[in-house]
XYZ file of C-alpha atoms in Angstrom:
395
model
C 24.453 7.984 -3.156
C 23.123 5.967 -0.223
C 21.764 3.368 -2.623
C 25.112 2.977 -4.363
C 26.833 2.599 -0.998
C 24.327 -0.068 0.009
C 25.019 -2.038 -3.177
C 28.754 -1.770 -2.688
C 28.746 -2.814 0.966
C 26.040 -5.466 1.086
C 27.110 -9.010 1.900
C 23.983 -10.366 0.246
C 25.606 -10.209 -3.196
C 28.908 -11.379 -4.657
C 31.181 -9.288 -6.876
C 29.640 -10.574 -10.113
C 26.095 -9.889 -8.938
C 27.067 -6.390 -7.817
C 28.535 -5.709 -11.248
C 25.425 -6.880 -13.098
C 23.190 -4.862 -10.741
C 25.243 -1.765 -11.460
C 24.966 -2.360 -15.227
C 21.238 -2.980 -15.124
C 20.396 0.007 -12.977
C 22.851 2.151 -14.909
C 20.935 1.421 -18.123
C 17.493 1.847 -16.554
C 15.015 4.734 -16.949
C 16.321 6.038 -13.618
C 19.348 7.496 -15.410
C 17.173 9.451 -17.846
C 14.992 10.631 -14.978
C 17.997 12.311 -13.381
C 17.871 14.896 -16.177
C 14.315 14.405 -17.499
C 11.926 13.123 -14.835
C 8.826 13.055 -17.034
C 10.687 11.239 -19.810
C 12.020 8.689 -17.345
C 8.559 8.187 -15.872
C 7.109 7.598 -19.348
C 9.729 4.889 -19.920
C 8.833 3.246 -16.612
C 5.108 3.252 -17.421
C 5.858 1.369 -20.648
C 7.286 -1.525 -18.605
C 3.978 -2.616 -17.071
C 3.644 -5.608 -19.388
C 6.799 -7.434 -18.265
C 7.843 -8.766 -14.890
C 10.751 -7.346 -12.950
C 12.605 -10.628 -13.523
C 12.225 -10.277 -17.300
C 13.452 -6.679 -17.207
C 16.340 -7.384 -14.846
C 17.704 -10.365 -16.761
C 17.582 -8.679 -20.186
C 21.129 -7.334 -19.776
C 22.695 -10.082 -17.722
C 21.090 -9.710 -14.281
C 21.453 -12.958 -12.372
C 19.033 -15.161 -10.460
C 21.155 -14.835 -7.350
C 20.453 -11.104 -7.134
C 16.733 -11.728 -7.456
C 16.746 -14.417 -4.784
C 19.062 -12.662 -2.329
C 17.897 -9.076 -2.630
C 15.167 -8.073 -5.077
C 12.556 -10.636 -4.011
C 12.547 -9.224 -0.480
C 11.987 -5.728 -1.880
C 9.200 -6.951 -4.175
C 7.432 -8.747 -1.323
C 7.706 -5.632 0.834
C 6.189 -3.481 -1.958
C 3.366 -5.680 -3.163
C 3.537 -9.134 -1.522
C 4.651 -10.677 -4.819
C 8.041 -11.975 -5.957
C 10.053 -10.672 -8.902
C 8.696 -13.378 -11.194
C 5.200 -11.967 -10.769
C 5.413 -8.277 -9.933
C 5.334 -5.724 -12.748
C 8.637 -4.104 -13.678
C 6.846 -0.761 -13.621
C 5.880 -1.195 -9.977
C 9.464 -1.843 -8.891
C 11.140 0.768 -11.099
C 8.652 3.471 -10.114
C 9.781 3.192 -6.513
C 13.491 3.077 -7.398
C 13.132 6.166 -9.550
C 11.235 8.148 -6.928
C 13.837 7.208 -4.319
C 16.619 8.334 -6.650
C 15.058 11.604 -7.791
C 12.994 12.763 -4.839
C 15.203 12.498 -1.815
C 12.299 12.827 0.612
C 10.633 9.736 -0.871
C 13.120 7.367 0.753
C 12.897 8.905 4.237
C 11.529 6.322 6.638
C 9.308 7.576 9.423
C 7.310 5.525 11.905
C 4.320 6.758 13.877
C 4.998 7.379 17.568
C 2.003 5.207 18.420
C -0.813 3.332 16.730
C -2.333 4.427 13.406
C -5.453 5.493 15.310
C -3.669 7.991 17.567
C -0.859 8.959 15.213
C -2.717 9.196 11.906
C -6.485 8.832 12.080
C -7.220 11.072 15.067
C -5.395 14.134 13.627
C -7.231 13.716 10.309
C -10.580 13.386 12.098
C -9.869 16.516 14.134
C -8.892 18.451 11.006
C -12.172 17.498 9.335
C -14.413 18.050 12.341
C -12.843 21.470 12.958
C -14.202 22.346 9.514
C -17.703 21.057 10.293
C -17.324 17.757 8.439
C -19.605 15.039 9.791
C -18.232 11.502 9.751
C -20.948 8.838 9.793
C -19.748 5.575 11.296
C -21.665 2.274 11.221
C -23.643 3.661 8.298
C -22.903 1.488 5.261
C -23.715 2.830 1.819
C -26.368 0.628 0.232
C -26.737 2.141 -3.233
C -25.717 4.932 -5.574
C -28.940 6.633 -6.682
C -28.552 7.733 -10.286
C -30.247 8.775 -13.516
C -29.913 6.690 -16.685
C -30.232 7.298 -20.399
C -32.297 5.311 -22.908
C -29.588 2.616 -23.015
C -29.568 2.218 -19.260
C -26.206 3.939 -18.822
C -25.855 6.141 -15.736
C -25.765 9.838 -16.566
C -25.701 11.462 -13.145
C -25.419 10.331 -9.528
C -28.085 12.000 -7.395
C -27.006 10.705 -3.996
C -26.657 7.611 -1.839
C -28.817 5.447 0.404
C -27.405 4.328 3.739
C -28.130 2.043 6.651
C -30.702 -0.655 7.220
C -33.560 1.725 6.372
C -31.985 2.917 3.093
C -32.025 6.572 4.087
C -31.554 8.796 1.036
C -28.922 11.562 1.032
C -28.725 13.932 -1.944
C -25.394 15.398 -3.087
C -24.199 17.613 -5.927
C -21.004 15.568 -6.257
C -20.128 12.070 -5.046
C -16.580 10.788 -4.560
C -16.184 7.051 -4.007
C -12.982 6.970 -1.922
C -12.609 3.239 -1.436
C -10.234 0.336 -1.705
C -10.578 -2.162 -4.550
C -12.993 -4.583 -2.813
C -15.093 -1.605 -1.686
C -15.537 -0.079 -5.147
C -16.411 -3.461 -6.656
C -19.094 -3.897 -4.012
C -20.711 -0.465 -4.293
C -20.850 0.044 -8.085
C -24.293 -0.771 -9.519
C -24.271 -3.370 -12.262
C -25.277 -0.943 -15.025
C -22.186 1.183 -14.335
C -20.246 -1.602 -16.055
C -21.785 -0.462 -19.340
C -18.915 2.036 -19.266
C -15.551 0.495 -20.067
C -13.767 2.431 -17.320
C -15.877 0.822 -14.589
C -15.967 -2.614 -16.205
C -12.156 -2.833 -16.319
C -11.959 -2.443 -12.542
C -13.235 -6.005 -12.189
C -10.082 -7.315 -13.880
C -8.073 -6.186 -10.852
C -7.719 -8.505 -7.880
C -6.063 -8.395 -4.458
C -3.396 -10.340 -2.610
C -4.193 -11.998 0.742
C -1.960 -11.339 3.753
C -1.714 -12.418 7.377
C -0.357 -10.002 9.995
C 1.256 -11.699 12.981
C 2.132 -9.953 16.243
C 4.207 -11.695 18.913
C 5.208 -10.233 22.285
C 8.316 -11.417 24.155
C 9.756 -11.076 27.650
C 12.879 -9.393 26.273
C 14.269 -7.570 23.256
C 14.401 -9.844 20.210
C 16.674 -7.787 17.943
C 19.388 -7.115 20.570
C 22.221 -9.412 19.495
C 25.282 -7.922 21.217
C 24.455 -7.883 24.923
C 22.411 -10.637 26.588
C 21.934 -8.616 29.770
C 20.353 -5.762 27.792
C 18.280 -8.236 25.771
C 16.779 -9.607 29.009
C 16.344 -6.233 30.731
C 12.688 -5.180 30.784
C 12.880 -3.375 34.125
C 11.929 0.240 34.723
C 10.357 2.635 32.255
C 11.681 2.158 28.729
C 8.876 3.978 26.956
C 11.268 6.450 25.315
C 11.921 3.982 22.475
C 15.554 3.565 23.505
C 15.302 0.037 24.832
C 17.692 -2.594 23.520
C 17.368 -3.683 19.906
C 16.928 -2.203 16.449
C 14.630 0.809 16.204
C 13.826 0.615 12.497
C 11.855 -1.137 9.815
C 13.664 -4.384 9.003
C 13.984 -6.448 5.833
C 15.200 -10.001 5.307
C 15.450 -12.527 2.493
C 15.774 -15.330 5.033
C 12.214 -15.197 6.345
C 8.780 -15.450 4.787
C 7.979 -12.011 6.174
C 10.343 -9.837 4.181
C 9.415 -6.701 6.140
C 8.929 -6.474 9.917
C 9.515 -4.258 12.958
C 9.600 -4.208 16.749
C 6.682 -1.869 17.448
C 7.649 -1.489 21.098
C 10.778 0.272 19.834
C 9.595 1.999 16.647
C 6.198 3.156 17.974
C 6.398 2.988 21.770
C 3.569 5.451 22.367
C 0.952 2.692 22.192
C 2.936 -0.519 21.819
C 5.467 -0.413 24.657
C 4.159 -2.117 27.798
C 5.939 -1.759 31.186
C 7.562 -4.995 32.270
C 7.367 -6.479 28.757
C 9.714 -6.544 25.789
C 9.503 -6.661 22.005
C 6.266 -6.602 20.077
C 7.260 -7.930 16.680
C 4.857 -7.341 13.816
C 5.449 -9.396 10.681
C 3.320 -9.676 7.545
C 3.083 -12.993 5.724
C 1.979 -13.089 2.080
C -0.248 -15.579 0.291
C 2.341 -18.359 0.513
C 1.397 -18.697 4.178
C -2.173 -17.381 4.166
C -3.887 -20.784 4.292
C -2.015 -21.928 7.411
C -3.761 -22.002 10.772
C -3.214 -19.127 13.186
C -1.268 -21.390 15.543
C 1.000 -22.506 12.713
C 1.627 -18.935 11.599
C 2.616 -17.929 15.121
C 4.909 -20.940 15.430
C 6.500 -20.213 12.043
C 6.962 -16.540 12.907
C 8.731 -17.316 16.188
C 10.933 -19.970 14.574
C 12.010 -17.632 11.773
C 12.700 -14.822 14.253
C 14.932 -17.212 16.182
C 16.787 -18.036 12.960
C 17.345 -14.341 12.234
C 18.248 -13.476 15.847
C 19.651 -16.657 17.477
C 20.044 -15.028 20.881
C 16.268 -14.550 21.015
C 15.881 -18.280 21.658
C 16.444 -17.387 25.314
C 13.207 -15.387 25.312
C 9.624 -16.547 25.748
C 6.614 -15.494 23.721
C 4.068 -14.055 26.170
C 1.273 -13.038 23.773
C 0.374 -13.404 20.113
C -2.230 -12.350 17.564
C -3.031 -13.125 13.930
C -5.185 -10.977 11.649
C -5.901 -12.309 8.159
C -6.965 -10.017 5.339
C -8.161 -11.900 2.293
C -8.084 -8.797 0.087
C -5.310 -6.319 0.824
C -3.351 -4.471 -1.875
C -4.369 -4.892 -5.477
C -2.155 -7.463 -7.179
C 0.554 -5.549 -9.043
C 1.177 -8.261 -11.601
C 1.993 -7.448 -15.203
C -0.517 -5.616 -17.373
C -2.680 -4.081 -14.640
C -2.264 -0.392 -15.400
C -4.682 -0.554 -18.309
C -7.418 -1.639 -15.894
C -6.828 1.087 -13.287
C -9.396 3.891 -13.643
C -8.748 7.619 -13.697
C -10.258 9.694 -10.910
C -12.719 11.409 -13.286
C -15.398 9.120 -14.709
C -17.857 9.237 -17.645
C -20.506 10.390 -15.130
C -19.992 14.167 -14.777
C -20.512 14.416 -11.003
C -19.132 11.035 -9.905
C -15.450 10.554 -9.090
C -13.134 7.833 -7.823
C -10.330 7.981 -5.283
C -8.157 5.287 -3.760
C -4.727 3.835 -4.305
C -6.018 1.373 -6.924
C -6.914 4.319 -9.197
C -4.302 5.482 -11.661
C -1.434 7.369 -10.044
C 2.270 6.627 -9.883
C 2.698 5.788 -6.202
C 1.186 2.315 -6.497
C -1.086 0.768 -3.858
C 0.083 2.580 -0.738
C -0.851 5.329 1.709
C 1.039 7.777 -0.469
C -0.822 6.486 -3.517
C -4.179 6.973 -1.787
C -3.181 10.501 -0.788
C -2.061 11.307 -4.335
C -5.371 10.052 -5.700
C -7.179 12.409 -3.315
C -5.201 15.385 -4.577
C -5.861 14.334 -8.163
C -9.596 13.888 -7.638
C -9.793 17.352 -6.075
C -8.252 18.785 -9.250
C -10.747 16.869 -11.383
C -13.733 18.164 -9.386
C -12.499 21.749 -9.694
C -11.997 21.276 -13.450
C -15.589 20.046 -13.848
C -17.199 22.564 -11.502
C -17.603 25.478 -13.915
C -18.693 25.994 -17.483
C -22.052 25.631 -19.257
C -22.084 21.860 -18.679
C -20.276 21.867 -15.340
C -21.480 20.575 -11.994
C -22.428 24.091 -10.920
C -24.607 24.525 -13.991
C -26.350 21.203 -13.356
C -27.136 22.193 -9.745
C -28.449 25.587 -10.849
C -30.668 23.964 -13.464
C -32.106 21.631 -10.808
C -32.822 24.604 -8.547
C -34.725 26.393 -11.315
C -36.726 23.258 -12.102
C -37.596 22.763 -8.432
C -38.828 26.339 -8.132
C -41.199 26.071 -11.082
């Protein structure tokens, strides 16, 4: 209902574009999913080999809708435009938003990811006697091979500068795409599942943060925009406390962290901390140019902010971020279970429906847990292999 209201009220689209959007979405797999979720999801998965533009224009969708609305959504999802992103990637999100009402709820951490996300997870693990080894890079996966040189079982890992060996019954490689490409031994590519991973690639991004001496997104009251006095750490300072989207800036998705996550990002006597993510169109620019472009585009979006001064800035470039969700990538994404009985994969690049995202990574973890449990028992299960090793060691 909220989505339909947004379409009806938006000033981004004209009457004709709104009509064609309604027709296209009304004939999409989303409609089937309202009564048959699995059937609708199957239809969406079959759309991985065409772009969102190709799908959208099949029944009269117009370029104006793509330029004025859908491109911003595509960039926010995968840092690609509609001409390049897979139709499956876009429609998966629309369908989940339509069917699972909790999927579209937007929540921001009170503070930084470290305090709001990582620290609670670390505490949960350490309370259960899990040891987290930092600054201990994995050097190799120690494994057995058959007569053809194919890996048959992973015995453990070596870590650190001294290649210390650690033996494990089961190994889960919970990594991002660059990480799994780096750690897999070359002979693992003798299996098609591992070899296909190398067909996937990543998009580069640049994250820009700019701090101001006032509140950038406050457009109604100049006195409030300029007011940085007192303690405003409750997140109720002037401006828009939400994740923001725009088709009129190169960063389609951005936020004022001093408002959305004041726990760590609000600073007394200072104003907005805008975080904006630029995609590969801007990646090659210098840091100074990116900061200048970010400020200029913020001024275009919020003209009153021209009265403010930038007091601090930062640029972090990531050459390999999300995997590139262009057409035809699903066939290269591996399942969590692998041809090696005690070796498993996890990470948002692995096959699950929530794409390359935190939710996708979490889903892959749940799925890999199910796969480990399924392989644990039975005459050829992981438990049987461990027991056989114990008997052999005792002889």
